[in-house]
Each structure stands twice: as C-alpha cells, then as structure tokens.
Short mmCIF file of C-alpha atoms and ligand atoms in Angstrom, two decimals:
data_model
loop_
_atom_site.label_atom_id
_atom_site.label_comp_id
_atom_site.label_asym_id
_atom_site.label_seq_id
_atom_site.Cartn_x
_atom_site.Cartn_y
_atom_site.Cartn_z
CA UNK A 615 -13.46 -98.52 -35.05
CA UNK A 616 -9.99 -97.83 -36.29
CA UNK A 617 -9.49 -94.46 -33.75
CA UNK A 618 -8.58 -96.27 -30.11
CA UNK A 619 -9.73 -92.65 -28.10
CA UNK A 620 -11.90 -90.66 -30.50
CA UNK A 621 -13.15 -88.57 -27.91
CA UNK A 622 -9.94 -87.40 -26.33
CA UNK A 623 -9.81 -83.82 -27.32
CA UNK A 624 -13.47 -83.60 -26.32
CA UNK A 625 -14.63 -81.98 -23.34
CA UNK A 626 -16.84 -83.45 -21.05
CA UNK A 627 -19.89 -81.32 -21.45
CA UNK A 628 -19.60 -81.83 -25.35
CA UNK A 629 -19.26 -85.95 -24.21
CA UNK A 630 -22.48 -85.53 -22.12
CA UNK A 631 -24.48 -83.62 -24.55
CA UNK A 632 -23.57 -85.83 -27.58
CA UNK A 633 -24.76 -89.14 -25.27
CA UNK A 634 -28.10 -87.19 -24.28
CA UNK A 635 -28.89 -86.50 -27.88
CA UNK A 636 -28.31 -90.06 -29.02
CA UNK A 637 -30.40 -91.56 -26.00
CA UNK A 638 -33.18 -89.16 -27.09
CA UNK A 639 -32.96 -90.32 -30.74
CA UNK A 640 -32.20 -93.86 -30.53
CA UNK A 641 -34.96 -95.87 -32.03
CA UNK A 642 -35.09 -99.55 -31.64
CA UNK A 643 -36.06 -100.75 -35.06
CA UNK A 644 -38.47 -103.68 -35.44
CA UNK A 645 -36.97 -105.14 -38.16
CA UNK A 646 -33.13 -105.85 -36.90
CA UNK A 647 -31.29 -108.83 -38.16
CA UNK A 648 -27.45 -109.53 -37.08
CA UNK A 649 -26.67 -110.87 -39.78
CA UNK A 650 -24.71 -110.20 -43.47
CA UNK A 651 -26.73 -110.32 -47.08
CA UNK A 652 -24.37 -112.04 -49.42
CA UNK A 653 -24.68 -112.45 -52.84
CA UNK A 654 -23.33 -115.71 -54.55
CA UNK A 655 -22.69 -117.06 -58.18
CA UNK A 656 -22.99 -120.80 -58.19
CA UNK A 657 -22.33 -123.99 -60.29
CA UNK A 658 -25.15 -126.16 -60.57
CA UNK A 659 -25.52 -129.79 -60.44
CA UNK A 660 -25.43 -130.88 -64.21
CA UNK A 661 -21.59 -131.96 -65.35
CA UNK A 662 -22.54 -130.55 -68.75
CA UNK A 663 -23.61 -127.27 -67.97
CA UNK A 664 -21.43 -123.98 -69.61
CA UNK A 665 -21.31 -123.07 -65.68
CA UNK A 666 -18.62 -125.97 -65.31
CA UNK A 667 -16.68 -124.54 -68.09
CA UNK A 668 -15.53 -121.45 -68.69
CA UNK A 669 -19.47 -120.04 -69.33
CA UNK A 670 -21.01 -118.03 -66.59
CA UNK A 671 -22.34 -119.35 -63.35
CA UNK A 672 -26.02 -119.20 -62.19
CA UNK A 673 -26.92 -116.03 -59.91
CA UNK A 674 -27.06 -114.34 -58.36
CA UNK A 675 -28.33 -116.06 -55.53
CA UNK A 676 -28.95 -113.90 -52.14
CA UNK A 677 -28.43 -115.43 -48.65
CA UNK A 678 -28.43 -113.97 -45.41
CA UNK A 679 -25.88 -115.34 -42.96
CA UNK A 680 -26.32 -115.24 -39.57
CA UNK A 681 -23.40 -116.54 -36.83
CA UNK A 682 -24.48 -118.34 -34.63
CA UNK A 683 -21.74 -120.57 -32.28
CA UNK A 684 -18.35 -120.05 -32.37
CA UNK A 685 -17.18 -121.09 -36.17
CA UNK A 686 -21.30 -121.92 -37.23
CA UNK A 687 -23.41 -120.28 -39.32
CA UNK A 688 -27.13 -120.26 -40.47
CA UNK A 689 -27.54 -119.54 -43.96
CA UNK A 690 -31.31 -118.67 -45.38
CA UNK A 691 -31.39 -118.45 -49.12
CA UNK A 692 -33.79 -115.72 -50.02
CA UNK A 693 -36.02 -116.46 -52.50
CA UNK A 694 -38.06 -113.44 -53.41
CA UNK A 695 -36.62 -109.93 -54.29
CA UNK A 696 -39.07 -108.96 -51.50
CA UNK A 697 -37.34 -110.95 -49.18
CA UNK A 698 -34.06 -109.56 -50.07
CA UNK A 699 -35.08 -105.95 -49.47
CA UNK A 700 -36.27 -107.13 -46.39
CA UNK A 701 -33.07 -108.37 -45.57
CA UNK A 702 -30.65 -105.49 -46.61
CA UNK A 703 -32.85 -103.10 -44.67
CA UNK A 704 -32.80 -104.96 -41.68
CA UNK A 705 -28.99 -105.63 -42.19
CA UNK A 706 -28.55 -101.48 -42.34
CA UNK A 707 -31.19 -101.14 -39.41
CA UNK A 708 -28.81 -103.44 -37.09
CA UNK A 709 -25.66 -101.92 -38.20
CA UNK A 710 -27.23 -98.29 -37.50
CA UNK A 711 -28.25 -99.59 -33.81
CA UNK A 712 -24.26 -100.87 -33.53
CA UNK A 713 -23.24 -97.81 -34.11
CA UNK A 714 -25.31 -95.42 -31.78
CA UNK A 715 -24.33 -98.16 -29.19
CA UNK A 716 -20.72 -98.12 -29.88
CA UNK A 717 -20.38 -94.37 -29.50
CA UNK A 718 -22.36 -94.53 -26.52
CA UNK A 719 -19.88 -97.32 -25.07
CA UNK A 720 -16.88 -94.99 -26.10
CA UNK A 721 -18.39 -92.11 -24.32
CA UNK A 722 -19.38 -93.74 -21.31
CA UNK A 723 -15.77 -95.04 -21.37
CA UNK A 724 -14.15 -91.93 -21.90
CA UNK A 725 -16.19 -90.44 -19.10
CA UNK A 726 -15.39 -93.36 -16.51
CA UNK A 727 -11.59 -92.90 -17.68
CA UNK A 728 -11.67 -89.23 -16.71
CA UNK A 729 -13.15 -90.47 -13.31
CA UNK A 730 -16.98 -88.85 -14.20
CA UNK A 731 -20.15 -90.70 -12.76
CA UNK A 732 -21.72 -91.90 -15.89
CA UNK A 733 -25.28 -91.42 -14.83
CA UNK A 734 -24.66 -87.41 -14.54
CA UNK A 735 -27.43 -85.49 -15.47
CA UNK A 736 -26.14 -83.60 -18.79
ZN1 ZN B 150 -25.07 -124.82 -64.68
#
C-alpha cells in the first residue's frame, strides 16, 4: 500500500459501511496458496547443448514458491498445465483475500485512531 492514511478524508459512517459490505462479501476461497507462480528458463545438464551457448534455454518451466522461514523457500515445480492453472488461480484467490483484509485492517485502524469502538454496529 503506497497511501500511509487512505481513508483520511472519509467519514466515519462511509468507514463503517464500506467494512460492513466487505464482511458481508468476503468469501474464504478453498483453493488459497501464499505463495508466487514463477516462470523460469533454464540450462540443462549437457555441456554441449545450444542452451550453454548463445542458443535458447529450455522453458519455460513453472514453479510455485512458497516462503517458508525467515530467508527459506519451498519450491514445487509444476508439471502439468493443469497444475499451473491451479496455481495462478489460487495465487490471485490469496492475493484477493490480502486485500479485503488489508482494507479492513486500515479501516479498523482509522476508526481506533479517531477514538471509535470498532465493533459499532454500522
Ligand atoms: Zn540444453
């Protein structure tokens, strides 16, 4: 989020009424994944390959990363295009969850900055 107060200008009925609508609609989605679909072009293992030269790498080859401790990371390769569907759509169903939550969290801390109970019927 590159605006620090988005909601600044906005009055508190408008805050309310915006986080009602977006605890109606919020829909969990089954198929969430934190995680990033990369796409990668890759040498192989034969020193005599073009790909070693100036030729073309193999690819592209889709894996979806996940963090997992600080500086780790799991990497799945995805093998099917099936599989990578699945992937990108539950990448965009996790980043549309992130979202509805972070501009819940903004409201609610907009409202507890203006000194409003948080659990106010809207
Ligand atoms: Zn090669």
């Amino acid at each position: 989020m590159s605006r620090i107060r988005p909601f600044k200008s906005t009055s508190t009925l408008v805050l309310r009424q915006r986080k009602a609508h977006l605890l109606r609609s919020f829909q969990l989605s089954p198929q969430l994944l934190h995680a990033s679909l990369v796409e990668r072009f890759l040498k192989c293992g034969k020193a005599s390959c073009r790909c070693h030269a100036q030729g073309p790498k193999h690819g592209p080859f889709y894996y979806l990363n996940r963090c997992l401790a600080k500086g780790q990371m799991q990497s799945l390769l995805l093998k099917s295009q099936d599989q990578i569907d699945q992937a990108r759509q539950s990448v965009a169903a996790f980043n549309q969850a992130q979202q509805v939550l972070d501009e819940i969290c903004q409201i609610n801390h907009e409202l507890l900055r203006r000194g409003e109970p948080l659990l106010a019927a809207s």
